[in-house]
PDB file of C-alpha atoms in Angstrom:
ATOM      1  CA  UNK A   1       0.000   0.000   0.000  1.00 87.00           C
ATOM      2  CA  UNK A   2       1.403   3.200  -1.190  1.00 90.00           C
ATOM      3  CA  UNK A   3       1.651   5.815   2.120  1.00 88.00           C
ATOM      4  CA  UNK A   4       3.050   8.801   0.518  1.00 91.00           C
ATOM      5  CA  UNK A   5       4.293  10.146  -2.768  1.00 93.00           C
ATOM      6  CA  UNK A   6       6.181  13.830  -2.873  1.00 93.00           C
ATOM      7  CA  UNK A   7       8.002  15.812  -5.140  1.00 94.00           C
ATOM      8  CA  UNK A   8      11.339  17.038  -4.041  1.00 91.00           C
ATOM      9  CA  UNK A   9      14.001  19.493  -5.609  1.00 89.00           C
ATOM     10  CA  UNK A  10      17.281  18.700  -3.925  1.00 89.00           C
ATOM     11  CA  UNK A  11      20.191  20.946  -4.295  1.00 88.00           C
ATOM     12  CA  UNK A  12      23.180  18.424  -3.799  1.00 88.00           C
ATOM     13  CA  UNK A  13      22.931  14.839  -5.725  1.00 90.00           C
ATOM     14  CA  UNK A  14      22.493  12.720  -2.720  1.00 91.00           C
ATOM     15  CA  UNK A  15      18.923  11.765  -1.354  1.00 93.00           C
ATOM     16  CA  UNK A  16      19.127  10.595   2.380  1.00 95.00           C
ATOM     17  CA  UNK A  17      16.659   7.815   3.478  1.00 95.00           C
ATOM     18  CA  UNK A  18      15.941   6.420   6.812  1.00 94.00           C
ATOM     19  CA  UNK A  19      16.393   7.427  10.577  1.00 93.00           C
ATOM     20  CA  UNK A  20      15.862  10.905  12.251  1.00 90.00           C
ATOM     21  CA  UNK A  21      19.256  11.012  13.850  1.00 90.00           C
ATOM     22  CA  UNK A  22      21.975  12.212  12.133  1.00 90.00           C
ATOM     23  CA  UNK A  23      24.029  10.643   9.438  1.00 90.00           C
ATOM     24  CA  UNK A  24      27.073   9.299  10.165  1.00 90.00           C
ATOM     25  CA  UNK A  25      30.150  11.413   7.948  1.00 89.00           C
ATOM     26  CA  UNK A  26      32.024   8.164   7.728  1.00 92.00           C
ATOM     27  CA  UNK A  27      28.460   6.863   4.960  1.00 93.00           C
ATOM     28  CA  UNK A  28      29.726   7.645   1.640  1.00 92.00           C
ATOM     29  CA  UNK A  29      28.566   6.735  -1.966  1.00 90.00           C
ATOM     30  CA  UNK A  30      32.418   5.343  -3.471  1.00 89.00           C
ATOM     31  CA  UNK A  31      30.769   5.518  -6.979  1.00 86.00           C
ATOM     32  CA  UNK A  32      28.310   3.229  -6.261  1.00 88.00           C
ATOM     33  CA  UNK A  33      24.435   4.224  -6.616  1.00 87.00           C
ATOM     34  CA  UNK A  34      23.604   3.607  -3.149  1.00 92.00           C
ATOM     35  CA  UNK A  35      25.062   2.845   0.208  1.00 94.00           C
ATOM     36  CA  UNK A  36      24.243   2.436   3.628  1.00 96.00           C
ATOM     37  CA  UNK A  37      24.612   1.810   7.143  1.00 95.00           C
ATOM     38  CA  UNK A  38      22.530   0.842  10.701  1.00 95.00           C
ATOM     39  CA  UNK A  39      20.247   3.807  10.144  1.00 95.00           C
ATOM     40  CA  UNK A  40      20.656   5.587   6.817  1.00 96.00           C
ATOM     41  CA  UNK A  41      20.974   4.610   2.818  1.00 96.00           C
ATOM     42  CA  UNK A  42      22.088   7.314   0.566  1.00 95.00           C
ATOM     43  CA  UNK A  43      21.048   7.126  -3.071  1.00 94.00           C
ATOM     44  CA  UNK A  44      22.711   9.614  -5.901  1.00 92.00           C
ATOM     45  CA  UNK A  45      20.244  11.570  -7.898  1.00 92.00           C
ATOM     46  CA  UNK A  46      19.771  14.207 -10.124  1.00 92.00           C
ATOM     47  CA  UNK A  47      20.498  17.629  -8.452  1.00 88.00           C
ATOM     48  CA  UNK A  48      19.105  20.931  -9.045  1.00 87.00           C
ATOM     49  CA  UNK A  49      17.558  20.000 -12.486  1.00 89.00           C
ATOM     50  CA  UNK A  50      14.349  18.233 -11.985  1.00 91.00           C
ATOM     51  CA  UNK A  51      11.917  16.711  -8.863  1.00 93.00           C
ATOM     52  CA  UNK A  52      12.966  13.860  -7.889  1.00 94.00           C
ATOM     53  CA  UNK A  53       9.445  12.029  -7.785  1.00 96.00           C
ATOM     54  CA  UNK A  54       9.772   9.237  -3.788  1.00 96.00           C
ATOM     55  CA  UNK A  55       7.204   6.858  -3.679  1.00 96.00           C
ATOM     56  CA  UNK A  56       6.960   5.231  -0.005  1.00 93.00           C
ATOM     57  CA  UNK A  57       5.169   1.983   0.214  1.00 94.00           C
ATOM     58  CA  UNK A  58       4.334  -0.514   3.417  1.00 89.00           C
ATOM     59  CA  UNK A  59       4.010  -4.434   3.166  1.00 84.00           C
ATOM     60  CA  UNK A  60       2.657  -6.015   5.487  1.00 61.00           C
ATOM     61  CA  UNK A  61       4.471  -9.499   4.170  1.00 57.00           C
ATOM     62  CA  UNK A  62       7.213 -10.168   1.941  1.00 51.00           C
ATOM     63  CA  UNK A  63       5.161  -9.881  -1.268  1.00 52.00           C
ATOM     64  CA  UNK A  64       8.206  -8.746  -3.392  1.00 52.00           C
ATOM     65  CA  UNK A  65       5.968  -5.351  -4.142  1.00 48.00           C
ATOM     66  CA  UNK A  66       3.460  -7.713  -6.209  1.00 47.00           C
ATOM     67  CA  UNK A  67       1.093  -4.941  -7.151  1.00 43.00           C
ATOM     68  CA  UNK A  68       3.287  -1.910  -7.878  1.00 50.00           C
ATOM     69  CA  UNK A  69       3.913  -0.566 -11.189  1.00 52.00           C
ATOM     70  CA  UNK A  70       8.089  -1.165 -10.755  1.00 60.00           C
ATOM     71  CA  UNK A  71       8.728  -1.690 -14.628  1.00 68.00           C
ATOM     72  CA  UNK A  72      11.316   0.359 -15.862  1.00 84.00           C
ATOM     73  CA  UNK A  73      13.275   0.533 -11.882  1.00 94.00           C
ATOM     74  CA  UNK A  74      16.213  -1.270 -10.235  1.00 94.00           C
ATOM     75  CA  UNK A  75      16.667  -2.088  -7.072  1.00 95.00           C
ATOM     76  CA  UNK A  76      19.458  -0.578  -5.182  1.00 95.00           C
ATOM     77  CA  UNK A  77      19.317  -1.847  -1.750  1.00 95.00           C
ATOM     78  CA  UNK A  78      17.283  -4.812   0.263  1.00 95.00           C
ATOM     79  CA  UNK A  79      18.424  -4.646   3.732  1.00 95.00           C
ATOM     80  CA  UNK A  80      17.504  -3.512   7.131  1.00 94.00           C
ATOM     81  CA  UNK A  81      17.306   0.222   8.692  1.00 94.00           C
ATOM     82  CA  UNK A  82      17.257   0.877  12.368  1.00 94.00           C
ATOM     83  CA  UNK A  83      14.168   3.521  13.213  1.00 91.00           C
ATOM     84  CA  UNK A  84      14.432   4.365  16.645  1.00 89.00           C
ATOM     85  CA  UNK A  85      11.531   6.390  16.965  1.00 90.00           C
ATOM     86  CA  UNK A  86       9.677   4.349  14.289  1.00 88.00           C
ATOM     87  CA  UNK A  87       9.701   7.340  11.431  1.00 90.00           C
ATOM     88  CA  UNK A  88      11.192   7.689   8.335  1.00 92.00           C
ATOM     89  CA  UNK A  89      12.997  10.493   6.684  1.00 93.00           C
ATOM     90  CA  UNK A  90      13.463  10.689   3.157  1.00 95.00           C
ATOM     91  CA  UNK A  91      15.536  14.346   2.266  1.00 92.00           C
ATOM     92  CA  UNK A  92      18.405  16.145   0.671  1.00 87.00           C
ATOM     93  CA  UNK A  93      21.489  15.465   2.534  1.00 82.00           C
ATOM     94  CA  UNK A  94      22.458  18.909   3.292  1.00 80.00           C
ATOM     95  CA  UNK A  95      18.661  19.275   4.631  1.00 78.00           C
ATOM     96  CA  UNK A  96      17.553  21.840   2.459  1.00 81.00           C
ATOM     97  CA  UNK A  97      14.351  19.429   1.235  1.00 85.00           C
ATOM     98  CA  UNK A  98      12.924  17.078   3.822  1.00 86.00           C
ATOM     99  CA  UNK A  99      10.146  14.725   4.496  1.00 90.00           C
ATOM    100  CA  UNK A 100       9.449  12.664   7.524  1.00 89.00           C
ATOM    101  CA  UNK A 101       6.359  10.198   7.916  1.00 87.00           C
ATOM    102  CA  UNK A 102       5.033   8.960  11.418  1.00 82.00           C
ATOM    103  CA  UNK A 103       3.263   6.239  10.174  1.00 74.00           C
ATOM    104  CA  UNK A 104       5.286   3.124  10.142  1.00 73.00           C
ATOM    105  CA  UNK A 105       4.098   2.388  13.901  1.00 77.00           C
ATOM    106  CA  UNK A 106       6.578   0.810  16.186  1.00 83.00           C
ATOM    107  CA  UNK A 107      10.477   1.492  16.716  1.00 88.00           C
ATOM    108  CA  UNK A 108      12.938  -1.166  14.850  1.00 89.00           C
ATOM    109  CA  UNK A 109      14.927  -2.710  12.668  1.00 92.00           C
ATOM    110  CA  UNK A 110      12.719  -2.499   9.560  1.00 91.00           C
ATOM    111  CA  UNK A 111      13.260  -4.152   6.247  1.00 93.00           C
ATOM    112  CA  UNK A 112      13.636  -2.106   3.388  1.00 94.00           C
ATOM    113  CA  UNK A 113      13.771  -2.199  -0.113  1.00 96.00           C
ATOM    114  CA  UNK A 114      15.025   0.592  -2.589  1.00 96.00           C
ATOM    115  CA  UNK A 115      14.353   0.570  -6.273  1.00 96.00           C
ATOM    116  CA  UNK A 116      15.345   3.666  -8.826  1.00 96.00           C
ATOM    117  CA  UNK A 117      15.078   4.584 -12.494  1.00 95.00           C
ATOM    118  CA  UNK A 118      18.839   5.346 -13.302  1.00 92.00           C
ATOM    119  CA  UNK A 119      20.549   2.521 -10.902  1.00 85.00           C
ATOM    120  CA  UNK A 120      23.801   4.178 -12.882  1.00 82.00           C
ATOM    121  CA  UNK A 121      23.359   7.228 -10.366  1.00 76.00           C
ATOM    122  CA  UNK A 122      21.206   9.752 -11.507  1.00 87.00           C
ATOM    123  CA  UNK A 123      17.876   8.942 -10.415  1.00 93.00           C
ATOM    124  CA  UNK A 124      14.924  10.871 -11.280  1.00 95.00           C
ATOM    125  CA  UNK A 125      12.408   8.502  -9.386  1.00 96.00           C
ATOM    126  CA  UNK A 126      12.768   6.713  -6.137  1.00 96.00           C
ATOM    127  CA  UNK A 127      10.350   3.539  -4.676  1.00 97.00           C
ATOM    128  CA  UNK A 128      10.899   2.692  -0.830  1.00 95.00           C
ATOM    129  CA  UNK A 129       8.848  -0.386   0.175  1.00 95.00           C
ATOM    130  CA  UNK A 130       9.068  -0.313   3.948  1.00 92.00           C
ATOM    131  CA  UNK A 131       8.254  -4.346   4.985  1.00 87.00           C
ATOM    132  CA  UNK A 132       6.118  -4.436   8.478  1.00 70.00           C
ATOM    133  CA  UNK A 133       8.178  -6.741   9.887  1.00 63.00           C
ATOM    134  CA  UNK A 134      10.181  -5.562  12.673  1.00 52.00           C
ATOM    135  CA  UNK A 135      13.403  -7.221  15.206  1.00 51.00           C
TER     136      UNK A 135
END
């Protein structure tokens, strides 16, 4: 089920997705189109030219997002994020653009999977499929 959808202009090439602490300086892209740690996964995308269109989904089982329209997008991370206060951030790294959502329920490790459009590194659209499952 698709929770939220937004729009965002973000003014340095690196969308931020996950926890609403801080991210760590050490979490850095190496050339690759995403990366991540305990809390956060960074994803390159286009800068300062067009929106970069986030689409945030939740499971409630491991359906393999059977249902969404994800022709034409490659997945860029499966793994677990640590939510301590059970929201999600998805925003420009240098916080200019920002978007937080309340309603993935409980604190935890959630499972997460991240698909994009350009899995090169220039991504114009983003899908986050948030699976209910929590440890």
């Amino acid at each position: 089920m698709q929770i939220a959808g937004i729009d965002l202009y973000v003014n340095h090439p690196v969308l931020a997705i996950g926890s609403t602490e801080w991210i760590p300086t050490t979490l850095a892209l190496n050339n690759e189109p995403a990366a991540a740690c305990d809390t956060h996964l960074i994803v390159r995308v286009q800068a300062q030219t067009v929106l970069v269109k986030v689409r945030i989904f939740q499971d409630h089982d491991d359906s393999n997002g059977q249902g969404r329209d994800m022709e034409g997008l490659s997945m860029v991370f499966d793994g677990r994020l640590l939510l301590s206060d059970g929201r999600l951030v998805v925003g420009d790294v240098v916080g200019e653009s920002r978007f937080t959502t309340s309603l993935l329920g409980m604190p935890g490790r959630r499972r997460v999977r991240v698909s994009v459009d350009d899995a090169q590194g220039w991504a114009r659209a983003v899908d986050i499929v948030i699976i209910a499952e929590t440890m």
